[in-house]
Short mmCIF file of C-alpha atoms in Angstrom, two decimals:
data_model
loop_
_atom_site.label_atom_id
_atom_site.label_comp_id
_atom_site.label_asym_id
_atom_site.label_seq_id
_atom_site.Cartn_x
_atom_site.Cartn_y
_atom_site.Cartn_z
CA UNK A 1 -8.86 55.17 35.29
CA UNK A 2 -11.33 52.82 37.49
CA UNK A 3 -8.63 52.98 39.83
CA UNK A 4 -8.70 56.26 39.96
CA UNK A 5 -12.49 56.82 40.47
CA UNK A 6 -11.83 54.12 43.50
CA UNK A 7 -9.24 56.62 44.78
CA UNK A 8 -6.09 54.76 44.53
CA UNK A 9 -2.90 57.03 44.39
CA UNK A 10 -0.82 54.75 42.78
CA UNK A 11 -3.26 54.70 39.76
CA UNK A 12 -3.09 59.05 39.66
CA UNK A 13 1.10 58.48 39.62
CA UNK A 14 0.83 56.77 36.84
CA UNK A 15 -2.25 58.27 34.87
CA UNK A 16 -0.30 61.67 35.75
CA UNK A 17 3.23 59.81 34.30
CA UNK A 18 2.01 58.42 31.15
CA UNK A 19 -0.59 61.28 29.74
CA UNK A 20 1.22 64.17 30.73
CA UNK A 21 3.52 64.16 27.42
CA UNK A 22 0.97 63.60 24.86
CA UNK A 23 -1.27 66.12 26.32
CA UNK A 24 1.95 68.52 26.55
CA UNK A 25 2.36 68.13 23.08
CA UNK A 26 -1.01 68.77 22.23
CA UNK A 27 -1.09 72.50 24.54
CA UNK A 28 2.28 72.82 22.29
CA UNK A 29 1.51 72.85 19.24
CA UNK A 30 -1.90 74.65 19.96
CA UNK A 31 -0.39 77.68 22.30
CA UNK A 32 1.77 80.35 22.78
CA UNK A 33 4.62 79.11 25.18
CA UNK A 34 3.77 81.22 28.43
CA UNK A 35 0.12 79.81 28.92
CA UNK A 36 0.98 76.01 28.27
CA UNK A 37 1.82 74.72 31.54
CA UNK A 38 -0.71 76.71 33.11
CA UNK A 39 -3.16 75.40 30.65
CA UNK A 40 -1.92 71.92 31.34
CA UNK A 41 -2.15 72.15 35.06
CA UNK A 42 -5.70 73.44 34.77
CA UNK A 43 -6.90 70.55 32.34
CA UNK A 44 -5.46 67.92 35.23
CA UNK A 45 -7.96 69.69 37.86
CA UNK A 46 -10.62 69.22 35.26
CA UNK A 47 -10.10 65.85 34.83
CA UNK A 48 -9.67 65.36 38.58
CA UNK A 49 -13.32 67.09 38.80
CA UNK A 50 -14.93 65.44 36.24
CA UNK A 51 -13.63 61.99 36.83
CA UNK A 52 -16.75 60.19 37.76
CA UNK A 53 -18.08 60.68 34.40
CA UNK A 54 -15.22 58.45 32.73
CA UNK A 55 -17.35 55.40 31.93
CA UNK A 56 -15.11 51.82 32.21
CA UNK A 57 -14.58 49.98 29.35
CA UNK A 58 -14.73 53.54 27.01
CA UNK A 59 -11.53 54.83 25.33
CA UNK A 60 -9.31 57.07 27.39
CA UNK A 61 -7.88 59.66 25.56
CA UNK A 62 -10.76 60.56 23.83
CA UNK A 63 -12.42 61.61 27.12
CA UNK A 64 -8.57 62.89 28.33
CA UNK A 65 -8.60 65.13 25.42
CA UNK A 66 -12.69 65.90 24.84
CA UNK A 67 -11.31 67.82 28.51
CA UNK A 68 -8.13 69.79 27.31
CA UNK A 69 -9.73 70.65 24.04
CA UNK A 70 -12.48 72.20 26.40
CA UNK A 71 -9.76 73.72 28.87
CA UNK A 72 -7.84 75.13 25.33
CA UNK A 73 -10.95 76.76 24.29
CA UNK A 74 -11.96 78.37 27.32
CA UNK A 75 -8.80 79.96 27.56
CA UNK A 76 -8.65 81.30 23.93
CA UNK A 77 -12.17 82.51 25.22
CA UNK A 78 -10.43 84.55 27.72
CA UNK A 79 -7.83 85.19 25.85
CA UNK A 80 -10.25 87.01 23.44
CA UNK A 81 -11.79 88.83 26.18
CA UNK A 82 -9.01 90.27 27.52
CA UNK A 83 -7.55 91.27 24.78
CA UNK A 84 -10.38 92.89 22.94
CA UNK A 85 -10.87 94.75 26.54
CA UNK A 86 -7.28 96.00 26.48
CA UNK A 87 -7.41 97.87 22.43
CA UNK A 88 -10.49 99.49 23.32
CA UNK A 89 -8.68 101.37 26.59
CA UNK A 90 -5.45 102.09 24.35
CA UNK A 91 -3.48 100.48 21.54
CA UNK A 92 -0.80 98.64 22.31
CA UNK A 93 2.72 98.14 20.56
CA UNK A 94 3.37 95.33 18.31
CA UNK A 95 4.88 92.31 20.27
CA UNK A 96 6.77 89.65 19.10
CA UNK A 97 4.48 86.88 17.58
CA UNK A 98 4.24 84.35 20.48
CA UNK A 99 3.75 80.94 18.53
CA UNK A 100 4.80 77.53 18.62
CA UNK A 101 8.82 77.31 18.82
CA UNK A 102 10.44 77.09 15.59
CA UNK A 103 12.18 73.49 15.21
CA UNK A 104 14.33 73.12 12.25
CA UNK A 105 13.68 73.83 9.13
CA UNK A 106 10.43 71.85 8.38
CA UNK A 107 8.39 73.61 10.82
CA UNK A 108 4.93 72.23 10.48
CA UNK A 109 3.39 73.72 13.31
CA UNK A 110 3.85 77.23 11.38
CA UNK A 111 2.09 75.79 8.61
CA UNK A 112 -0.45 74.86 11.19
CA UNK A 113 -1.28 78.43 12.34
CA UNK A 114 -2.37 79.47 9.11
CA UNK A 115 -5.37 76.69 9.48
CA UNK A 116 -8.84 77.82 11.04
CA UNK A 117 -9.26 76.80 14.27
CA UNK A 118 -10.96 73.82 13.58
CA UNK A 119 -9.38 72.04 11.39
CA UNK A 120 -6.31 73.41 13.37
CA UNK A 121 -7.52 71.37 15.81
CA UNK A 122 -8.46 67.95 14.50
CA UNK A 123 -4.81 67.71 12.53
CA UNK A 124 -3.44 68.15 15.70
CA UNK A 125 -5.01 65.54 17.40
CA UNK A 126 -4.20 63.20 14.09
CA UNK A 127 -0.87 64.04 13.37
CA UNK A 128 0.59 65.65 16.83
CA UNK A 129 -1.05 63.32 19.58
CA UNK A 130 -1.50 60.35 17.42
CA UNK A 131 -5.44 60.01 17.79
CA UNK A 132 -7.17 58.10 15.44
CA UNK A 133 -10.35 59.60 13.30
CA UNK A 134 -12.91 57.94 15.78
CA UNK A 135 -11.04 58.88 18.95
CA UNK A 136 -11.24 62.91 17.02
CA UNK A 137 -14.64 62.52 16.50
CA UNK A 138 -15.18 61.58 20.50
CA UNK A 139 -12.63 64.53 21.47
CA UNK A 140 -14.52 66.99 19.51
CA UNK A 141 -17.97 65.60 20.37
CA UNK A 142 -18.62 65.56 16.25
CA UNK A 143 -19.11 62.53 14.24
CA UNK A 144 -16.16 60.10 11.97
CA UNK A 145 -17.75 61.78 9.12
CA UNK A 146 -17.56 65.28 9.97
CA UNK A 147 -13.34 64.88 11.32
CA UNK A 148 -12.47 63.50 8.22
CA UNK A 149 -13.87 66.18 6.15
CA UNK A 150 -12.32 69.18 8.45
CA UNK A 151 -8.98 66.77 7.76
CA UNK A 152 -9.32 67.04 4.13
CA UNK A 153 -9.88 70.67 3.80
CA UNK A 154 -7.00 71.35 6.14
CA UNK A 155 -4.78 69.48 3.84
CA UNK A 156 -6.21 71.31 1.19
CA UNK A 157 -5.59 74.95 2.51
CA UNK A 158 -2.13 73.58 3.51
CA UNK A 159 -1.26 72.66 -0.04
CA UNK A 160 -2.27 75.83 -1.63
CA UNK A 161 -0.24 77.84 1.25
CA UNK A 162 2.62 75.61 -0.03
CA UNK A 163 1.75 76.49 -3.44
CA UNK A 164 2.38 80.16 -3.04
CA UNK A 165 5.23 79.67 -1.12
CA UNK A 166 6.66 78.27 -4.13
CA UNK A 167 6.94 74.64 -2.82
CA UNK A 168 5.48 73.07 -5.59
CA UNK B 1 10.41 71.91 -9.22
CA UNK B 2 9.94 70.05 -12.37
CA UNK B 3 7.10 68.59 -13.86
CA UNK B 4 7.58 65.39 -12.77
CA UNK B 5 8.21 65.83 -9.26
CA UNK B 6 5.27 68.10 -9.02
CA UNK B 7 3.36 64.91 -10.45
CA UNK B 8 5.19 62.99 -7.87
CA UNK B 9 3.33 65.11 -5.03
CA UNK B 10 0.33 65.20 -6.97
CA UNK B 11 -0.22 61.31 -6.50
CA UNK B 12 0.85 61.14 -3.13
CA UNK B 13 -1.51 64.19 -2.41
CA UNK B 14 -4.19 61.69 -4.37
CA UNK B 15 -3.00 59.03 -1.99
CA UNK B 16 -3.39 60.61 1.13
CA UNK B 17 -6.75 61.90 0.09
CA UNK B 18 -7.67 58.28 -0.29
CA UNK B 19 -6.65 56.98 2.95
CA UNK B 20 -9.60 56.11 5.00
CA UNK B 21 -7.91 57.43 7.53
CA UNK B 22 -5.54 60.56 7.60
CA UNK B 23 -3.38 59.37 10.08
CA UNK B 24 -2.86 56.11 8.71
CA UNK B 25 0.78 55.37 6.99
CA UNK B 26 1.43 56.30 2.65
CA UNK B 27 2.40 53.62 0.52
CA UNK B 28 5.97 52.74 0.76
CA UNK B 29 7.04 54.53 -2.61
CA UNK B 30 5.26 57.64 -0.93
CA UNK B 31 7.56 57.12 1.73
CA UNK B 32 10.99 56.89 -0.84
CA UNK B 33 9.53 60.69 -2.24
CA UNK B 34 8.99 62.04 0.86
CA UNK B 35 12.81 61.28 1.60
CA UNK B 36 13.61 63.68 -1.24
CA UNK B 37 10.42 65.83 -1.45
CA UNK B 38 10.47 68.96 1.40
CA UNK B 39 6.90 70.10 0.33
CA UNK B 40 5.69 66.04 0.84
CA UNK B 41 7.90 65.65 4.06
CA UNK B 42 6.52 68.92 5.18
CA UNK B 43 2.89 67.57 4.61
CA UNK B 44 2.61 64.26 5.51
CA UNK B 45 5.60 63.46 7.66
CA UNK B 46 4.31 63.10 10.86
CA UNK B 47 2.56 60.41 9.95
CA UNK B 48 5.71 58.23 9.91
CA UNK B 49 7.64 59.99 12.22
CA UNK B 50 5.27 61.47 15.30
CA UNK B 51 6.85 64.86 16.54
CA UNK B 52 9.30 64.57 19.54
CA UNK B 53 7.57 65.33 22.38
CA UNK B 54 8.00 68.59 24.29
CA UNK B 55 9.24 68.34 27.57
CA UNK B 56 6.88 68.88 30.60
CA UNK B 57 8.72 70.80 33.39
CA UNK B 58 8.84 68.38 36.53
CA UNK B 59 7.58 71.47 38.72
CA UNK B 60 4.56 71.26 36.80
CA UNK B 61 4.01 67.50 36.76
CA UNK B 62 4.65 67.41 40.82
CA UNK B 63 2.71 69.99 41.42
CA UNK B 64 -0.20 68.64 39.26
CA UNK B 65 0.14 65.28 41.14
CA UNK B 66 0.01 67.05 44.76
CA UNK B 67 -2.68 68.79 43.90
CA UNK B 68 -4.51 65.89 42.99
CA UNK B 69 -3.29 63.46 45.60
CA UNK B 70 -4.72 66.16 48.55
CA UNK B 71 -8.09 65.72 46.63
CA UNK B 72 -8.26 62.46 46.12
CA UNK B 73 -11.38 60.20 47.42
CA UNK B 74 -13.58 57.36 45.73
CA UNK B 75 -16.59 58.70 43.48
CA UNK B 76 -19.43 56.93 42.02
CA UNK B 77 -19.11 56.51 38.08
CA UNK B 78 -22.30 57.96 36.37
CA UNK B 79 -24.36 55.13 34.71
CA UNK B 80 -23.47 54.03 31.24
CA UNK B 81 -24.64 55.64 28.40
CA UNK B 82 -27.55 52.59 27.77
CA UNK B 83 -28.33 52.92 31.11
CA UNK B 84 -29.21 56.11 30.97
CA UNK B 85 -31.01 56.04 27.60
CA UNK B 86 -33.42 53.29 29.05
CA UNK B 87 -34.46 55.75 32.15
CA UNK B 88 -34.83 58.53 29.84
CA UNK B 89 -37.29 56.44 27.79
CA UNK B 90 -38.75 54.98 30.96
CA UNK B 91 -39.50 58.54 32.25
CA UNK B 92 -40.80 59.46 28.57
CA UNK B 93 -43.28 56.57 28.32
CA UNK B 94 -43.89 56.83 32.17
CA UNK B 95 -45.08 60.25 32.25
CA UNK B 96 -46.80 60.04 28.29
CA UNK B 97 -49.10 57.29 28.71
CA UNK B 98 -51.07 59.00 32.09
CA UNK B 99 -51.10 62.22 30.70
CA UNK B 100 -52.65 61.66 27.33
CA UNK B 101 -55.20 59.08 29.77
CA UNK B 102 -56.31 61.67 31.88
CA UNK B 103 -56.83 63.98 29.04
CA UNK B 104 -59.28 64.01 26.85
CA UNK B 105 -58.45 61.53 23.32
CA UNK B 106 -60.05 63.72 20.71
CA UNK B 107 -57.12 63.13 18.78
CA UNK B 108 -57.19 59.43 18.80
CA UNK B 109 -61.53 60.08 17.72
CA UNK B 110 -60.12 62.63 14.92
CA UNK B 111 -56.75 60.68 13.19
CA UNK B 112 -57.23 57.88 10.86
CA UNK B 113 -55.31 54.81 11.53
CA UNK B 114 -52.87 55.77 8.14
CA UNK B 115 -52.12 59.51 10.19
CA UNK B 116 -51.81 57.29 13.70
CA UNK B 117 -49.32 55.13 12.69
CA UNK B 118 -46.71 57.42 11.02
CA UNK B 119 -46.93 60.15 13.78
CA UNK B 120 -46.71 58.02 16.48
CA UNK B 121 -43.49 56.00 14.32
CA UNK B 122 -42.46 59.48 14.25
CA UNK B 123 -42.31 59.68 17.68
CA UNK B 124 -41.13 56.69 18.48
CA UNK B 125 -38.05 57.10 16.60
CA UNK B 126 -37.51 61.00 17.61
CA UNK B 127 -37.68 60.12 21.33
CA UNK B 128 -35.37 56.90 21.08
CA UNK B 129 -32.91 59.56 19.57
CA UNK B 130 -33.24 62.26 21.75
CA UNK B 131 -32.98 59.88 24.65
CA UNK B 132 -29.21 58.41 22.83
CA UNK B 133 -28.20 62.00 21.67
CA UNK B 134 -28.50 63.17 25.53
CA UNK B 135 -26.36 59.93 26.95
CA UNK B 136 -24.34 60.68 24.73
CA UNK B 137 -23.37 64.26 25.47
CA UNK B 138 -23.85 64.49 29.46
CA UNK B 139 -20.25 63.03 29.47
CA UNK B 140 -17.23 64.18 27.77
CA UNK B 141 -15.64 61.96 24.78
CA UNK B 142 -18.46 59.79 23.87
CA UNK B 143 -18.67 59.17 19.90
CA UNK B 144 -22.02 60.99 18.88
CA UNK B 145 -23.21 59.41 15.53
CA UNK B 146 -25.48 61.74 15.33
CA UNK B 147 -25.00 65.85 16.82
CA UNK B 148 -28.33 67.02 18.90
CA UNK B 149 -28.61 69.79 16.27
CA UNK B 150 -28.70 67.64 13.53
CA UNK B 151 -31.11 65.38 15.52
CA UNK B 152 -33.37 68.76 16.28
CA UNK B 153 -33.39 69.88 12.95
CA UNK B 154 -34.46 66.68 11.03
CA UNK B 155 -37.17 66.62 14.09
CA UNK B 156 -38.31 69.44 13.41
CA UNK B 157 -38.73 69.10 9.75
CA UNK B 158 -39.79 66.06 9.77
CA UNK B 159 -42.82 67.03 12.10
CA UNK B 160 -43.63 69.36 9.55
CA UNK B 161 -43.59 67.21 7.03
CA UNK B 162 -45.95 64.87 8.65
CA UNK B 163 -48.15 67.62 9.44
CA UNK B 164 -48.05 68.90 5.74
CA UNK B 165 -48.48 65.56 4.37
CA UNK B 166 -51.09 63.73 6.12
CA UNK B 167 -53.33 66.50 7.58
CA UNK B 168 -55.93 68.47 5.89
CA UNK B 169 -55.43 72.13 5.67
CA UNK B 170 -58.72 73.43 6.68
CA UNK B 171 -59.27 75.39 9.85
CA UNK B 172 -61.39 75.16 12.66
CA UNK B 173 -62.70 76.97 15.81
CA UNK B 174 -60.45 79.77 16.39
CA UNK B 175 -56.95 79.28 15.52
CA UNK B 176 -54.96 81.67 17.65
CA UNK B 177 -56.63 81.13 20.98
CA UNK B 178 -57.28 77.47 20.75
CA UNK B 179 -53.61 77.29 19.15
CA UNK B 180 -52.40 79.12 22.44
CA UNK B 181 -53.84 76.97 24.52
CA UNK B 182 -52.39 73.91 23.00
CA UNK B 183 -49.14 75.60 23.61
CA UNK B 184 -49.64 76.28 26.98
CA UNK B 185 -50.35 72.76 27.86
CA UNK B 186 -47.64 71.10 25.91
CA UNK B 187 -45.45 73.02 27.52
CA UNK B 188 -47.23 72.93 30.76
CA UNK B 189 -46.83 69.03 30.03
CA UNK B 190 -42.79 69.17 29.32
CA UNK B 191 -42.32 70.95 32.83
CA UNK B 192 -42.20 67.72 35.22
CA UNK B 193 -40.76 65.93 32.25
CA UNK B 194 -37.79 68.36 32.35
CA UNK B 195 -37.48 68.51 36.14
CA UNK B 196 -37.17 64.67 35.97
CA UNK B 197 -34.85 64.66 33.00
CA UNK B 198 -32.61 66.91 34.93
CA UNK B 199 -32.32 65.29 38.15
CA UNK B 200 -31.17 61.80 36.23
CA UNK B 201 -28.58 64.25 34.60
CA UNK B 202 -27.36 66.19 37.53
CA UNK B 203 -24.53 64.49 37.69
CA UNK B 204 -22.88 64.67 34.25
CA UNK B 205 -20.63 66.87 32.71
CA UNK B 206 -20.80 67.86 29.33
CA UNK B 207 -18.21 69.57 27.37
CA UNK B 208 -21.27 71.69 25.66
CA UNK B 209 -23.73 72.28 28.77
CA UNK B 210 -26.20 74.44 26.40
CA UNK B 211 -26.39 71.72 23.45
CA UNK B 212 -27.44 69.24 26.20
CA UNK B 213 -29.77 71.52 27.91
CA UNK B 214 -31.33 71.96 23.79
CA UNK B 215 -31.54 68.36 23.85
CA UNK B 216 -32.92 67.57 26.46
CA UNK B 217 -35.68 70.05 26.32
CA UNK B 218 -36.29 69.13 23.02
CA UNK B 219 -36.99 65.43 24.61
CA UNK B 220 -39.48 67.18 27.19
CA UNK B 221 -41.13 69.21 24.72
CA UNK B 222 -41.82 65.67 22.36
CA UNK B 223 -43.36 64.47 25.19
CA UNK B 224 -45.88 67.67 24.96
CA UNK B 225 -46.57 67.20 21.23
CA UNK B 226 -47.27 63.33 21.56
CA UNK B 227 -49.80 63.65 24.66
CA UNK B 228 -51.45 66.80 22.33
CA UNK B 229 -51.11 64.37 19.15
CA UNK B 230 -53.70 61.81 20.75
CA UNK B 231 -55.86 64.52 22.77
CA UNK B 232 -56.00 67.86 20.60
CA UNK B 233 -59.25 67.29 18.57
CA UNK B 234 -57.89 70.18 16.45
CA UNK B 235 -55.70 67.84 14.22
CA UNK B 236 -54.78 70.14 11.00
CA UNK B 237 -51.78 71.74 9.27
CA UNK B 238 -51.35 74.73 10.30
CA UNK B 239 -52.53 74.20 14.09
CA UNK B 240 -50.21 71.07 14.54
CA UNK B 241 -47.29 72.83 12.72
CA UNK B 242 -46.95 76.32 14.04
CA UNK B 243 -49.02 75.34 17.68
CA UNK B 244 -47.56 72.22 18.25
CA UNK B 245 -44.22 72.11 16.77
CA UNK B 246 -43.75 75.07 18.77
CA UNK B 247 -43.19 73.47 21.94
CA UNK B 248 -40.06 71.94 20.49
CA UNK B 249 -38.88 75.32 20.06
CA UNK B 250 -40.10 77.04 23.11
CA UNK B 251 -38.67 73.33 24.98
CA UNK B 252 -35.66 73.67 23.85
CA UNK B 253 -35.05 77.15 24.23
CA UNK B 254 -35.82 76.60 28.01
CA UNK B 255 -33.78 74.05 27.93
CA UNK B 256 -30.99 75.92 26.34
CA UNK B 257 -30.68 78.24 29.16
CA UNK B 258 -31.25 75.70 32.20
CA UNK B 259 -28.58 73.11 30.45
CA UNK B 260 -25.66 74.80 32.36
CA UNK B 261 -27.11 74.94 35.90
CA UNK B 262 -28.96 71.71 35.68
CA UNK B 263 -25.40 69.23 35.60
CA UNK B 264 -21.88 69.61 37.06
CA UNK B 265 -21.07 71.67 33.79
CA UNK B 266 -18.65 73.56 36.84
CA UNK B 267 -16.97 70.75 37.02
CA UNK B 268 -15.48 71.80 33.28
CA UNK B 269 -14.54 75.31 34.01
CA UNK B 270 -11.84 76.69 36.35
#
């Protein structure tokens, strides 16, 4: 990343080769399959623009993903927007959920959707990307404290969702 | 599922509520249920196995890496978080010390050393704070031990507090216009402090542009409330905590609504 604020282009190559997967996976299991590379494309510019505020010797990813959680949001913002813009001219017909592609049949990403957005959030970042509680708690500008408590809960609602499916 | 499965899940639900941290590994007998268990594998398996990753689409990895290859060019890092918490204090003290000089130090003539000390500790402490809280969120993905809303609200309170607690209730001269006048100058006195604070700022961005602008406002308006601390010769209750504290608010709410045009907050939007 120093490399990168000194504006070498071999150091983008491989910044661009070896985060691009982990923060696909993270626009994956967080959107709907027609906005991800968009959104992923758009979180790159950001951290192009923004790139003089990595500080050396700080964790990476945190400040990678602090950037596409930021990106994610905005666009859900939009999202919002536009759509609460679009019932209020006329009411449109029901479209085929647009969620995170089905994979087999332990499909934990659908058991993720029924999680507020919050907590939605920090077990991705745990469990999809790999982060660990303190690198969360940098992401999400919130404290160790605070991630491990949305964790817990989420685990909780995700239990009792099992429950009345009749997993347990 | 039978009883004893379900107790099964139960104490690998206990386990994983243990962990100190969720995404560390269960217990290897955890592990042998989860091989059986759907629910369990359902819950906890990514911890063992992480999810295979989706592919990118080359298109959109060349194209990212054009894009920014044409816009590539050496930048300055910003200055590290305790850099920046030492010129924030430096401005603070800087700017406090000449003020509440060339003022007049009915305050110090009024307070009692056992009022002094834990107001100005109170200070102190709030300012060192404020000054970490707003290093800490004019860049994205720094750990914050402690959020600037929590650090504003236990401010605030305890402010109060001190007010409540070591000042006498009575009142004096006339409490709304000598009250407003107070205000006016604290806030008067957080202008320049503000303007200064923003400037060694300009060049962050942070992920929450308004909670920085709160901050930092709140930082400016302290300064207000400790110059009026040692000047105001009006040192009770209800003048310090309605007059006073209310340059925090009326700080912070100015700083609220400058925090996105006052750093490269742009530089996180499309």
């Amino acid at each position: 990343m120093v490399r990168y604020q000194l504006g070498d282009a071999a150091a983008v190559e491989e910044l661009v080769q070896r985060l691009s997967p982990r923060l696909m996976r993270f626009f994956a299991a967080t959107e709907p399959p027609g906005e991800r590379e968009d959104l992923f494309q758009d979180c790159w510019i950001r951290v192009h623009r923004s790139r003089h505020t990595y500080r050396a010797g700080e964790p990476l990813l945190p400040w990678i993903f602090a950037i596409a959680r930021h990106t994610r949001l905005d666009a859900y913002r939009r999202r919002r927007r536009r759509e609460s813009r679009e019932l209020a001219v006329d009411v449109l017909p029901e479209v085929a959920s647009a969620g995170p592609e089905q994979s087999g049949g332990e499909n934990f990403d659908r058991l993720l959707e029924k999680l507020p957005e919050g907590q939605r959030e920090v077990i991705v970042m745990l469990k999809v990307t790999g982060m660990s509680l303190e690198d969360v708690a940098r992401a999400t500008s919130s404290t160790v404290g605070a991630v491990k408590q949305k964790a817990h809960r989420a685990y909780s609602t995700l239990r009792s969702v099992l429950e009345k499916e009749g997993h347990a | 599922m039978a009883a004893e499965e379900r107790a099964v899940c139960r104490s690998v639900d206990a386990e994983f509520d243990c962990l100190a941290d969720p995404g560390a590994p269960l217990s290897a007998a955890a592990r042998q249920h989860m091989a059986t268990c759907a629910r369990c594998r359902l819950l906890y398996g990514h911890a063992d196995a992480p999810p295979a990753t989706p592919a990118v689409s080359m298109a959109a990895v060349e194209a990212t890496r054009r894009t920014l290859l044409t816009e590539l060019s050496p930048v300055r890092p910003i200055r590290s978080a305790a850099a920046t918490t030492a010129l924030l204090g430096l401005v603070f003290v800087s700017l406090a010390i000449p003020l509440i000089a060339m003022s007049r130090i009915g305050g110090f003539r009024v307070m009692r050393w056992w009022q002094m000390l834990p107001m100005s500790a109170l200070f102190a402490v709030c300012a060192i704070l404020l000054c970490l809280s707003v290093s800490w969120q004019m860049a994205p993905g720094r750990l914050q031990r402690i959020s600037g809303k929590s650090l504003r609200t236990v401010l605030a309170v305890a402010f109060v507090a001190g007010a409540v607690v070591l000042f006498p209730w009575q009142l004096q001269g006339e409490f709304v216009r000598s009250g407003a006048r107070c205000l006016l100058e604290g806030s008067a006195m957080a202008l320049p402090a503000m303007a200064l604070f923003v400037l060694l700022l300009r060049r962050g961005a942070p992920p929450e542009p308004g909670m920085l602008g709160s901050t930092m406002g709140t930082l400016a308006g302290l300064l207000g409330v400790t110059v009026l601390q040692f000047t105001c010769p009006l040192q009770q209750t209800l003048h310090l905590a309605l007059w006073h504290g209310g340059i925090l608010l009326v700080a912070a709410l100015a700083g609220a609504a400058i925090g996105p045009y006052s750093t490269r907050a742009g530089a996180m939007r499309p």
